[in-house]
Amino acid sequence: MENWGGVSRRVLLAGALGVVAIGTPLCWQEVGSGTRSKPARAPVPTPVASVGFGSGVPADWRKYPRLISGRTQIERVVRMDGVFMFGDSLGVAGGPVLAERLVARTHDTLAMDAWSGRPTAPAADVLTHWARTYGLPGRILMETGSNDIFNPPAFAAQIERVMQIVGRTRTVIWVNVWVARPRTAAADRANSASINRQLAAATRRHSNLQLVHWAEFVKADPKRERRYLRDGVHTTPLGRDARNELIIRALAAAKVS
């Protein structure tokens, strides 16, 4: 959600975990490896403006930072039955650390396509492309939904798209959303709640959809919003670590089951 000025246009990533491509169409260094390979290409649609829900109009996410694994890493993840992750700016910021800690904790490899400001529909387009090109591992992590607050009614159809692409034999782990920017906090909270209700309802239709309750975690302690979030949505380092811990636990549980 880069239109809020919450994430720097320059994001530094440690070591060989990956490189955020800024001002270029694609990222060329893969996550989780020191080698370089051509990244997966997928269609990049034109953003659709949304108005009338109080959270404003989304900016053009196509110009914002992104983190995309290379072909070699994607193929490795499928071969090793690791995890595919599709995300927005929270995925860009937290993905490299998540990949590092996931392999250390559970020995799972991770391939990601995270793009700041991107809503779920174009992320599902990439999921479709990867499924057709590479196949899918047993677990899919969705860190999207925060940018769907601009048009909440459109979100339910995208959940169904993702579940249809993934099928019934794989598990989707979806992180629910917390957005409360200072200038539009009331509308953001209401729209976030709508997104989260739609996710909760979808779990009753799809037994292989599991939620990471990020919103409930933030809400559980009044101090957490200030300590864990910088601007009502993007995480501080403490918040990034807490969010990643919730995700790792969910991925580990899904692996066992």
PDB file of C-alpha atoms in Angstrom:
ATOM      1  CA  MET A   1       0.000   0.000   0.000  1.00  0.00           C
ATOM      2  CA  GLU A   2       2.673   2.418  -1.084  1.00  0.00           C
ATOM      3  CA  ASN A   3       0.254   5.256  -1.833  1.00  0.00           C
ATOM      4  CA  TRP A   4       0.224   5.986   1.901  1.00  0.00           C
ATOM      5  CA  GLY A   5       3.886   6.830   1.994  1.00  0.00           C
ATOM      6  CA  GLY A   6       4.435   4.062   4.541  1.00  0.00           C
ATOM      7  CA  VAL A   7       7.163   2.093   2.779  1.00  0.00           C
ATOM      8  CA  SER A   8      10.365   3.580   1.425  1.00  0.00           C
ATOM      9  CA  ARG A   9      10.889   3.468  -2.312  1.00  0.00           C
ATOM     10  CA  ARG A  10      14.221   1.848  -1.499  1.00  0.00           C
ATOM     11  CA  VAL A  11      13.997  -1.393   0.457  1.00  0.00           C
ATOM     12  CA  LEU A  12      17.252  -3.027   1.519  1.00  0.00           C
ATOM     13  CA  LEU A  13      17.309  -6.785   1.832  1.00  0.00           C
ATOM     14  CA  ALA A  14      19.994  -8.744   3.618  1.00  0.00           C
ATOM     15  CA  GLY A  15      22.544 -11.022   1.996  1.00  0.00           C
ATOM     16  CA  ALA A  16      21.470 -13.291  -0.809  1.00  0.00           C
ATOM     17  CA  LEU A  17      17.841 -13.523   0.208  1.00  0.00           C
ATOM     18  CA  GLY A  18      16.634 -11.328  -2.609  1.00  0.00           C
ATOM     19  CA  VAL A  19      16.512  -7.951  -4.309  1.00  0.00           C
ATOM     20  CA  VAL A  20      13.583  -5.580  -4.622  1.00  0.00           C
ATOM     21  CA  ALA A  21      13.256  -4.391  -8.188  1.00  0.00           C
ATOM     22  CA  ILE A  22      12.642  -0.631  -8.227  1.00  0.00           C
ATOM     23  CA  GLY A  23      12.007   1.169 -11.464  1.00  0.00           C
ATOM     24  CA  THR A  24      12.470  -2.010 -13.498  1.00  0.00           C
ATOM     25  CA  PRO A  25       9.825  -4.408 -14.720  1.00  0.00           C
ATOM     26  CA  LEU A  26      11.162  -7.481 -12.967  1.00  0.00           C
ATOM     27  CA  CYS A  27      13.414  -8.729 -10.197  1.00  0.00           C
ATOM     28  CA  TRP A  28      16.309 -10.871 -11.389  1.00  0.00           C
ATOM     29  CA  GLN A  29      17.733 -12.354  -8.192  1.00  0.00           C
ATOM     30  CA  GLU A  30      15.760 -15.134  -6.646  1.00  0.00           C
ATOM     31  CA  VAL A  31      14.746 -15.385  -3.017  1.00  0.00           C
ATOM     32  CA  GLY A  32      16.569 -17.929  -0.909  1.00  0.00           C
ATOM     33  CA  SER A  33      19.527 -18.403  -3.218  1.00  0.00           C
ATOM     34  CA  GLY A  34      22.704 -16.679  -4.222  1.00  0.00           C
ATOM     35  CA  THR A  35      22.225 -17.606  -7.856  1.00  0.00           C
ATOM     36  CA  ARG A  36      20.492 -15.538 -10.464  1.00  0.00           C
ATOM     37  CA  SER A  37      17.781 -16.668 -12.811  1.00  0.00           C
ATOM     38  CA  LYS A  38      15.124 -15.142 -14.976  1.00  0.00           C
ATOM     39  CA  PRO A  39      11.973 -14.411 -12.956  1.00  0.00           C
ATOM     40  CA  ALA A  40       8.550 -15.725 -13.733  1.00  0.00           C
ATOM     41  CA  ARG A  41       6.626 -13.473 -16.077  1.00  0.00           C
ATOM     42  CA  ALA A  42       2.957 -12.876 -15.480  1.00  0.00           C
ATOM     43  CA  PRO A  43       0.432 -10.374 -16.839  1.00  0.00           C
ATOM     44  CA  VAL A  44       0.362  -6.967 -15.158  1.00  0.00           C
ATOM     45  CA  PRO A  45      -3.168  -5.553 -15.508  1.00  0.00           C
ATOM     46  CA  THR A  46      -4.148  -1.916 -15.308  1.00  0.00           C
ATOM     47  CA  PRO A  47      -5.422  -0.991 -11.818  1.00  0.00           C
ATOM     48  CA  VAL A  48      -9.118  -0.215 -11.539  1.00  0.00           C
ATOM     49  CA  ALA A  49     -10.097   2.846  -9.516  1.00  0.00           C
ATOM     50  CA  SER A  50     -12.560   2.356  -6.660  1.00  0.00           C
ATOM     51  CA  VAL A  51     -14.549   5.019  -4.877  1.00  0.00           C
ATOM     52  CA  GLY A  52     -17.399   5.224  -2.420  1.00  0.00           C
ATOM     53  CA  PHE A  53     -16.151   3.206   0.543  1.00  0.00           C
ATOM     54  CA  GLY A  54     -14.421   5.980   2.463  1.00  0.00           C
ATOM     55  CA  SER A  55     -10.858   4.691   2.203  1.00  0.00           C
ATOM     56  CA  GLY A  56      -9.994   6.771  -0.845  1.00  0.00           C
ATOM     57  CA  VAL A  57      -8.748   5.704  -4.260  1.00  0.00           C
ATOM     58  CA  PRO A  58      -5.843   3.261  -4.661  1.00  0.00           C
ATOM     59  CA  ALA A  59      -2.717   4.477  -6.404  1.00  0.00           C
ATOM     60  CA  ASP A  60      -1.139   2.738  -9.395  1.00  0.00           C
ATOM     61  CA  TRP A  61       0.636  -0.176  -7.683  1.00  0.00           C
ATOM     62  CA  ARG A  62       2.547  -1.093 -10.865  1.00  0.00           C
ATOM     63  CA  LYS A  63       5.233   1.528 -10.100  1.00  0.00           C
ATOM     64  CA  TYR A  64       5.921   0.350  -6.550  1.00  0.00           C
ATOM     65  CA  PRO A  65       8.613  -1.997  -5.176  1.00  0.00           C
ATOM     66  CA  ARG A  66       8.198  -5.698  -5.680  1.00  0.00           C
ATOM     67  CA  LEU A  67       9.994  -8.910  -4.828  1.00  0.00           C
ATOM     68  CA  ILE A  68       9.738 -11.815  -7.264  1.00  0.00           C
ATOM     69  CA  SER A  69      11.480 -15.169  -7.037  1.00  0.00           C
ATOM     70  CA  GLY A  70      13.348 -16.496 -10.034  1.00  0.00           C
ATOM     71  CA  ARG A  71      12.401 -19.538 -12.079  1.00  0.00           C
ATOM     72  CA  THR A  72      15.034 -21.758 -10.443  1.00  0.00           C
ATOM     73  CA  GLN A  73      13.718 -21.008  -6.960  1.00  0.00           C
ATOM     74  CA  ILE A  74      10.099 -21.525  -7.992  1.00  0.00           C
ATOM     75  CA  GLU A  75      10.919 -24.908  -9.509  1.00  0.00           C
ATOM     76  CA  ARG A  76      12.903 -25.855  -6.404  1.00  0.00           C
ATOM     77  CA  VAL A  77       9.944 -25.022  -4.154  1.00  0.00           C
ATOM     78  CA  VAL A  78       7.585 -27.189  -6.221  1.00  0.00           C
ATOM     79  CA  ARG A  79      10.095 -30.037  -6.236  1.00  0.00           C
ATOM     80  CA  MET A  80      10.630 -29.829  -2.452  1.00  0.00           C
ATOM     81  CA  ASP A  81       6.931 -29.196  -1.706  1.00  0.00           C
ATOM     82  CA  GLY A  82       7.659 -25.882  -0.036  1.00  0.00           C
ATOM     83  CA  VAL A  83       5.499 -22.754   0.014  1.00  0.00           C
ATOM     84  CA  PHE A  84       4.357 -20.231  -2.604  1.00  0.00           C
ATOM     85  CA  MET A  85       3.631 -16.779  -1.196  1.00  0.00           C
ATOM     86  CA  PHE A  86       1.706 -13.986  -2.939  1.00  0.00           C
ATOM     87  CA  GLY A  87       1.658 -10.629  -1.182  1.00  0.00           C
ATOM     88  CA  ASP A  88       1.577  -6.850  -1.139  1.00  0.00           C
ATOM     89  CA  SER A  89       3.878  -4.364   0.645  1.00  0.00           C
ATOM     90  CA  LEU A  90       3.673  -6.360   3.868  1.00  0.00           C
ATOM     91  CA  GLY A  91       5.032  -9.301   1.915  1.00  0.00           C
ATOM     92  CA  VAL A  92       7.757  -7.170   0.358  1.00  0.00           C
ATOM     93  CA  ALA A  93       8.846  -5.958   3.782  1.00  0.00           C
ATOM     94  CA  GLY A  94       8.537  -9.245   5.642  1.00  0.00           C
ATOM     95  CA  GLY A  95       9.099 -11.867   2.951  1.00  0.00           C
ATOM     96  CA  PRO A  96      12.904 -12.175   3.018  1.00  0.00           C
ATOM     97  CA  VAL A  97      13.019 -12.633   6.794  1.00  0.00           C
ATOM     98  CA  LEU A  98      10.092 -15.052   6.569  1.00  0.00           C
ATOM     99  CA  ALA A  99      11.943 -17.134   3.968  1.00  0.00           C
ATOM    100  CA  GLU A 100      15.073 -17.248   6.112  1.00  0.00           C
ATOM    101  CA  ARG A 101      13.272 -18.195   9.314  1.00  0.00           C
ATOM    102  CA  LEU A 102      10.986 -20.700   7.621  1.00  0.00           C
ATOM    103  CA  VAL A 103      13.866 -22.740   6.239  1.00  0.00           C
ATOM    104  CA  ALA A 104      15.627 -22.583   9.613  1.00  0.00           C
ATOM    105  CA  ARG A 105      12.546 -23.650  11.585  1.00  0.00           C
ATOM    106  CA  THR A 106      10.778 -26.130   9.302  1.00  0.00           C
ATOM    107  CA  HIS A 107      13.274 -26.700   6.448  1.00  0.00           C
ATOM    108  CA  ASP A 108      10.686 -25.384   3.997  1.00  0.00           C
ATOM    109  CA  THR A 109      11.691 -23.403   0.932  1.00  0.00           C
ATOM    110  CA  LEU A 110       9.693 -20.336  -0.095  1.00  0.00           C
ATOM    111  CA  ALA A 111       9.089 -18.676  -3.453  1.00  0.00           C
ATOM    112  CA  MET A 112       7.269 -15.364  -3.537  1.00  0.00           C
ATOM    113  CA  ASP A 113       5.654 -12.782  -5.726  1.00  0.00           C
ATOM    114  CA  ALA A 114       5.067  -9.713  -3.543  1.00  0.00           C
ATOM    115  CA  TRP A 115       4.194  -6.325  -5.009  1.00  0.00           C
ATOM    116  CA  SER A 116       3.513  -3.237  -2.928  1.00  0.00           C
ATOM    117  CA  GLY A 117       0.054  -1.740  -3.308  1.00  0.00           C
ATOM    118  CA  ARG A 118      -1.320  -4.726  -5.232  1.00  0.00           C
ATOM    119  CA  PRO A 119      -4.842  -6.007  -4.494  1.00  0.00           C
ATOM    120  CA  THR A 120      -5.806  -9.665  -4.627  1.00  0.00           C
ATOM    121  CA  ALA A 121      -7.063  -9.925  -8.222  1.00  0.00           C
ATOM    122  CA  PRO A 122      -3.693  -9.399  -9.946  1.00  0.00           C
ATOM    123  CA  ALA A 123      -2.014 -11.584  -7.310  1.00  0.00           C
ATOM    124  CA  ALA A 124      -4.452 -14.340  -8.275  1.00  0.00           C
ATOM    125  CA  ASP A 125      -3.438 -13.773 -11.903  1.00  0.00           C
ATOM    126  CA  VAL A 126       0.156 -14.585 -10.942  1.00  0.00           C
ATOM    127  CA  LEU A 127      -0.996 -17.638  -8.988  1.00  0.00           C
ATOM    128  CA  THR A 128      -2.773 -18.830 -12.134  1.00  0.00           C
ATOM    129  CA  HIS A 129       0.368 -18.270 -14.196  1.00  0.00           C
ATOM    130  CA  TRP A 130       2.606 -20.124 -11.760  1.00  0.00           C
ATOM    131  CA  ALA A 131       0.132 -23.015 -11.461  1.00  0.00           C
ATOM    132  CA  ARG A 132       0.026 -23.460 -15.230  1.00  0.00           C
ATOM    133  CA  THR A 133       3.765 -23.008 -15.718  1.00  0.00           C
ATOM    134  CA  TYR A 134       5.272 -24.814 -12.728  1.00  0.00           C
ATOM    135  CA  GLY A 135       2.533 -26.600 -10.837  1.00  0.00           C
ATOM    136  CA  LEU A 136       1.874 -25.871  -7.163  1.00  0.00           C
ATOM    137  CA  PRO A 137       3.307 -27.007  -3.835  1.00  0.00           C
ATOM    138  CA  GLY A 138       1.048 -28.237  -1.056  1.00  0.00           C
ATOM    139  CA  ARG A 139       0.763 -24.866   0.716  1.00  0.00           C
ATOM    140  CA  ILE A 140      -0.083 -21.437  -0.676  1.00  0.00           C
ATOM    141  CA  LEU A 141       0.367 -18.360   1.514  1.00  0.00           C
ATOM    142  CA  MET A 142      -1.763 -15.327   0.661  1.00  0.00           C
ATOM    143  CA  GLU A 143      -0.653 -12.032   2.203  1.00  0.00           C
ATOM    144  CA  THR A 144      -3.173  -9.952   0.290  1.00  0.00           C
ATOM    145  CA  GLY A 145      -6.386  -8.125   1.147  1.00  0.00           C
ATOM    146  CA  SER A 146      -5.132  -4.871   2.657  1.00  0.00           C
ATOM    147  CA  ASN A 147      -5.418  -3.151  -0.728  1.00  0.00           C
ATOM    148  CA  ASP A 148      -8.902  -4.571  -1.281  1.00  0.00           C
ATOM    149  CA  ILE A 149     -10.341  -2.203   1.338  1.00  0.00           C
ATOM    150  CA  PHE A 150     -10.893   0.292  -1.477  1.00  0.00           C
ATOM    151  CA  ASN A 151     -13.578  -1.988  -2.926  1.00  0.00           C
ATOM    152  CA  PRO A 152     -14.536  -4.655  -0.365  1.00  0.00           C
ATOM    153  CA  PRO A 153     -17.495  -6.164  -2.294  1.00  0.00           C
ATOM    154  CA  ALA A 154     -15.133  -7.335  -5.037  1.00  0.00           C
ATOM    155  CA  PHE A 155     -13.003  -9.364  -2.634  1.00  0.00           C
ATOM    156  CA  ALA A 156     -15.187 -12.450  -2.168  1.00  0.00           C
ATOM    157  CA  ALA A 157     -14.922 -13.381  -5.841  1.00  0.00           C
ATOM    158  CA  GLN A 158     -11.131 -13.272  -5.599  1.00  0.00           C
ATOM    159  CA  ILE A 159     -11.135 -15.633  -2.630  1.00  0.00           C
ATOM    160  CA  GLU A 160     -13.148 -18.077  -4.726  1.00  0.00           C
ATOM    161  CA  ARG A 161     -10.746 -17.645  -7.644  1.00  0.00           C
ATOM    162  CA  VAL A 162      -7.781 -18.517  -5.456  1.00  0.00           C
ATOM    163  CA  MET A 163      -9.510 -21.560  -4.010  1.00  0.00           C
ATOM    164  CA  GLN A 164     -10.505 -22.822  -7.457  1.00  0.00           C
ATOM    165  CA  ILE A 165      -6.948 -22.418  -8.759  1.00  0.00           C
ATOM    166  CA  VAL A 166      -5.457 -24.217  -5.776  1.00  0.00           C
ATOM    167  CA  GLY A 167      -8.007 -27.015  -5.676  1.00  0.00           C
ATOM    168  CA  ARG A 168      -9.116 -29.146  -2.745  1.00  0.00           C
ATOM    169  CA  THR A 169      -5.952 -31.129  -2.059  1.00  0.00           C
ATOM    170  CA  ARG A 170      -3.700 -28.177  -1.159  1.00  0.00           C
ATOM    171  CA  THR A 171      -3.908 -25.786   1.782  1.00  0.00           C
ATOM    172  CA  VAL A 172      -4.290 -22.031   1.495  1.00  0.00           C
ATOM    173  CA  ILE A 173      -3.076 -20.010   4.480  1.00  0.00           C
ATOM    174  CA  TRP A 174      -4.457 -16.466   4.274  1.00  0.00           C
ATOM    175  CA  VAL A 175      -3.393 -13.631   6.571  1.00  0.00           C
ATOM    176  CA  ASN A 176      -6.358 -11.438   7.424  1.00  0.00           C
ATOM    177  CA  VAL A 177      -6.008  -7.660   7.418  1.00  0.00           C
ATOM    178  CA  TRP A 178      -5.678  -4.699   9.731  1.00  0.00           C
ATOM    179  CA  VAL A 179      -5.799  -1.249   8.140  1.00  0.00           C
ATOM    180  CA  ALA A 180      -6.433   1.923  10.130  1.00  0.00           C
ATOM    181  CA  ARG A 181      -4.578   4.859   8.590  1.00  0.00           C
ATOM    182  CA  PRO A 182      -4.927   7.989  10.731  1.00  0.00           C
ATOM    183  CA  ARG A 183      -6.808  10.100   8.155  1.00  0.00           C
ATOM    184  CA  THR A 184      -9.335   7.426   7.212  1.00  0.00           C
ATOM    185  CA  ALA A 185      -9.220   5.187  10.285  1.00  0.00           C
ATOM    186  CA  ALA A 186     -12.966   4.685  10.699  1.00  0.00           C
ATOM    187  CA  ALA A 187     -13.555   3.727   7.066  1.00  0.00           C
ATOM    188  CA  ASP A 188     -10.406   1.598   6.955  1.00  0.00           C
ATOM    189  CA  ARG A 189     -11.483  -0.335  10.034  1.00  0.00           C
ATOM    190  CA  ALA A 190     -14.951  -0.932   8.610  1.00  0.00           C
ATOM    191  CA  ASN A 191     -13.588  -2.023   5.252  1.00  0.00           C
ATOM    192  CA  SER A 192     -10.957  -4.240   6.890  1.00  0.00           C
ATOM    193  CA  ALA A 193     -13.704  -5.864   8.938  1.00  0.00           C
ATOM    194  CA  SER A 194     -15.627  -6.559   5.735  1.00  0.00           C
ATOM    195  CA  ILE A 195     -12.571  -8.213   4.170  1.00  0.00           C
ATOM    196  CA  ASN A 196     -12.060 -10.335   7.276  1.00  0.00           C
ATOM    197  CA  ARG A 197     -15.716 -11.386   7.443  1.00  0.00           C
ATOM    198  CA  GLN A 198     -15.494 -12.551   3.846  1.00  0.00           C
ATOM    199  CA  LEU A 199     -12.386 -14.587   4.648  1.00  0.00           C
ATOM    200  CA  ALA A 200     -14.042 -16.117   7.705  1.00  0.00           C
ATOM    201  CA  ALA A 201     -17.127 -17.012   5.674  1.00  0.00           C
ATOM    202  CA  ALA A 202     -14.936 -18.635   3.020  1.00  0.00           C
ATOM    203  CA  THR A 203     -13.398 -20.978   5.620  1.00  0.00           C
ATOM    204  CA  ARG A 204     -16.860 -22.432   6.136  1.00  0.00           C
ATOM    205  CA  ARG A 205     -17.064 -23.240   2.428  1.00  0.00           C
ATOM    206  CA  HIS A 206     -13.497 -24.464   2.016  1.00  0.00           C
ATOM    207  CA  SER A 207     -12.031 -26.832   4.586  1.00  0.00           C
ATOM    208  CA  ASN A 208      -8.539 -26.281   3.120  1.00  0.00           C
ATOM    209  CA  LEU A 209      -8.592 -22.524   3.761  1.00  0.00           C
ATOM    210  CA  GLN A 210      -6.953 -21.507   7.037  1.00  0.00           C
ATOM    211  CA  LEU A 211      -6.574 -18.002   8.427  1.00  0.00           C
ATOM    212  CA  VAL A 212      -3.732 -16.267  10.204  1.00  0.00           C
ATOM    213  CA  HIS A 213      -5.555 -13.923  12.582  1.00  0.00           C
ATOM    214  CA  TRP A 214      -3.336 -10.864  12.281  1.00  0.00           C
ATOM    215  CA  ALA A 215      -6.212  -8.439  12.907  1.00  0.00           C
ATOM    216  CA  GLU A 216      -7.213 -10.207  16.097  1.00  0.00           C
ATOM    217  CA  PHE A 217      -3.603 -10.254  17.258  1.00  0.00           C
ATOM    218  CA  VAL A 218      -3.229  -6.486  16.817  1.00  0.00           C
ATOM    219  CA  LYS A 219      -6.604  -5.773  18.404  1.00  0.00           C
ATOM    220  CA  ALA A 220      -5.965  -7.991  21.445  1.00  0.00           C
ATOM    221  CA  ASP A 221      -3.757  -5.396  23.142  1.00  0.00           C
ATOM    222  CA  PRO A 222      -4.288  -1.608  22.714  1.00  0.00           C
ATOM    223  CA  LYS A 223      -0.517  -1.087  22.797  1.00  0.00           C
ATOM    224  CA  ARG A 224       0.126  -3.335  19.835  1.00  0.00           C
ATOM    225  CA  GLU A 225      -1.155  -0.969  17.165  1.00  0.00           C
ATOM    226  CA  ARG A 226       1.367   1.656  18.252  1.00  0.00           C
ATOM    227  CA  ARG A 227       4.245  -0.757  18.870  1.00  0.00           C
ATOM    228  CA  TYR A 228       3.714  -3.081  15.920  1.00  0.00           C
ATOM    229  CA  LEU A 229       2.485  -0.681  13.208  1.00  0.00           C
ATOM    230  CA  ARG A 230       4.102   2.504  11.885  1.00  0.00           C
ATOM    231  CA  ASP A 231       1.139   4.008  10.081  1.00  0.00           C
ATOM    232  CA  GLY A 232      -1.880   1.889  10.878  1.00  0.00           C
ATOM    233  CA  VAL A 233      -0.937  -0.910   8.466  1.00  0.00           C
ATOM    234  CA  HIS A 234       2.799  -1.350   7.760  1.00  0.00           C
ATOM    235  CA  THR A 235       4.795  -3.102  10.434  1.00  0.00           C
ATOM    236  CA  THR A 236       7.642  -1.961  12.628  1.00  0.00           C
ATOM    237  CA  PRO A 237      10.486  -4.493  12.985  1.00  0.00           C
ATOM    238  CA  LEU A 238       8.727  -5.805  16.102  1.00  0.00           C
ATOM    239  CA  GLY A 239       5.463  -6.123  14.203  1.00  0.00           C
ATOM    240  CA  ARG A 240       7.149  -7.811  11.249  1.00  0.00           C
ATOM    241  CA  ASP A 241       8.632 -10.438  13.561  1.00  0.00           C
ATOM    242  CA  ALA A 242       5.328 -11.032  15.347  1.00  0.00           C
ATOM    243  CA  ARG A 243       3.457 -11.342  12.056  1.00  0.00           C
ATOM    244  CA  ASN A 244       6.040 -13.729  10.623  1.00  0.00           C
ATOM    245  CA  GLU A 245       5.877 -15.870  13.750  1.00  0.00           C
ATOM    246  CA  LEU A 246       2.112 -16.251  13.340  1.00  0.00           C
ATOM    247  CA  ILE A 247       2.616 -17.198   9.696  1.00  0.00           C
ATOM    248  CA  ILE A 248       5.367 -19.738  10.408  1.00  0.00           C
ATOM    249  CA  ARG A 249       3.234 -21.449  13.045  1.00  0.00           C
ATOM    250  CA  ALA A 250       0.324 -21.697  10.603  1.00  0.00           C
ATOM    251  CA  LEU A 251       2.538 -23.056   7.816  1.00  0.00           C
ATOM    252  CA  ALA A 252       4.109 -25.605  10.144  1.00  0.00           C
ATOM    253  CA  ALA A 253       0.704 -26.780  11.362  1.00  0.00           C
ATOM    254  CA  ALA A 254      -0.546 -27.104   7.780  1.00  0.00           C
ATOM    255  CA  LYS A 255       2.510 -29.190   6.887  1.00  0.00           C
ATOM    256  CA  VAL A 256       1.820 -31.636   9.705  1.00  0.00           C
ATOM    257  CA  SER A 257      -1.863 -31.939   8.860  1.00  0.00           C
TER     258      SER A 257
END
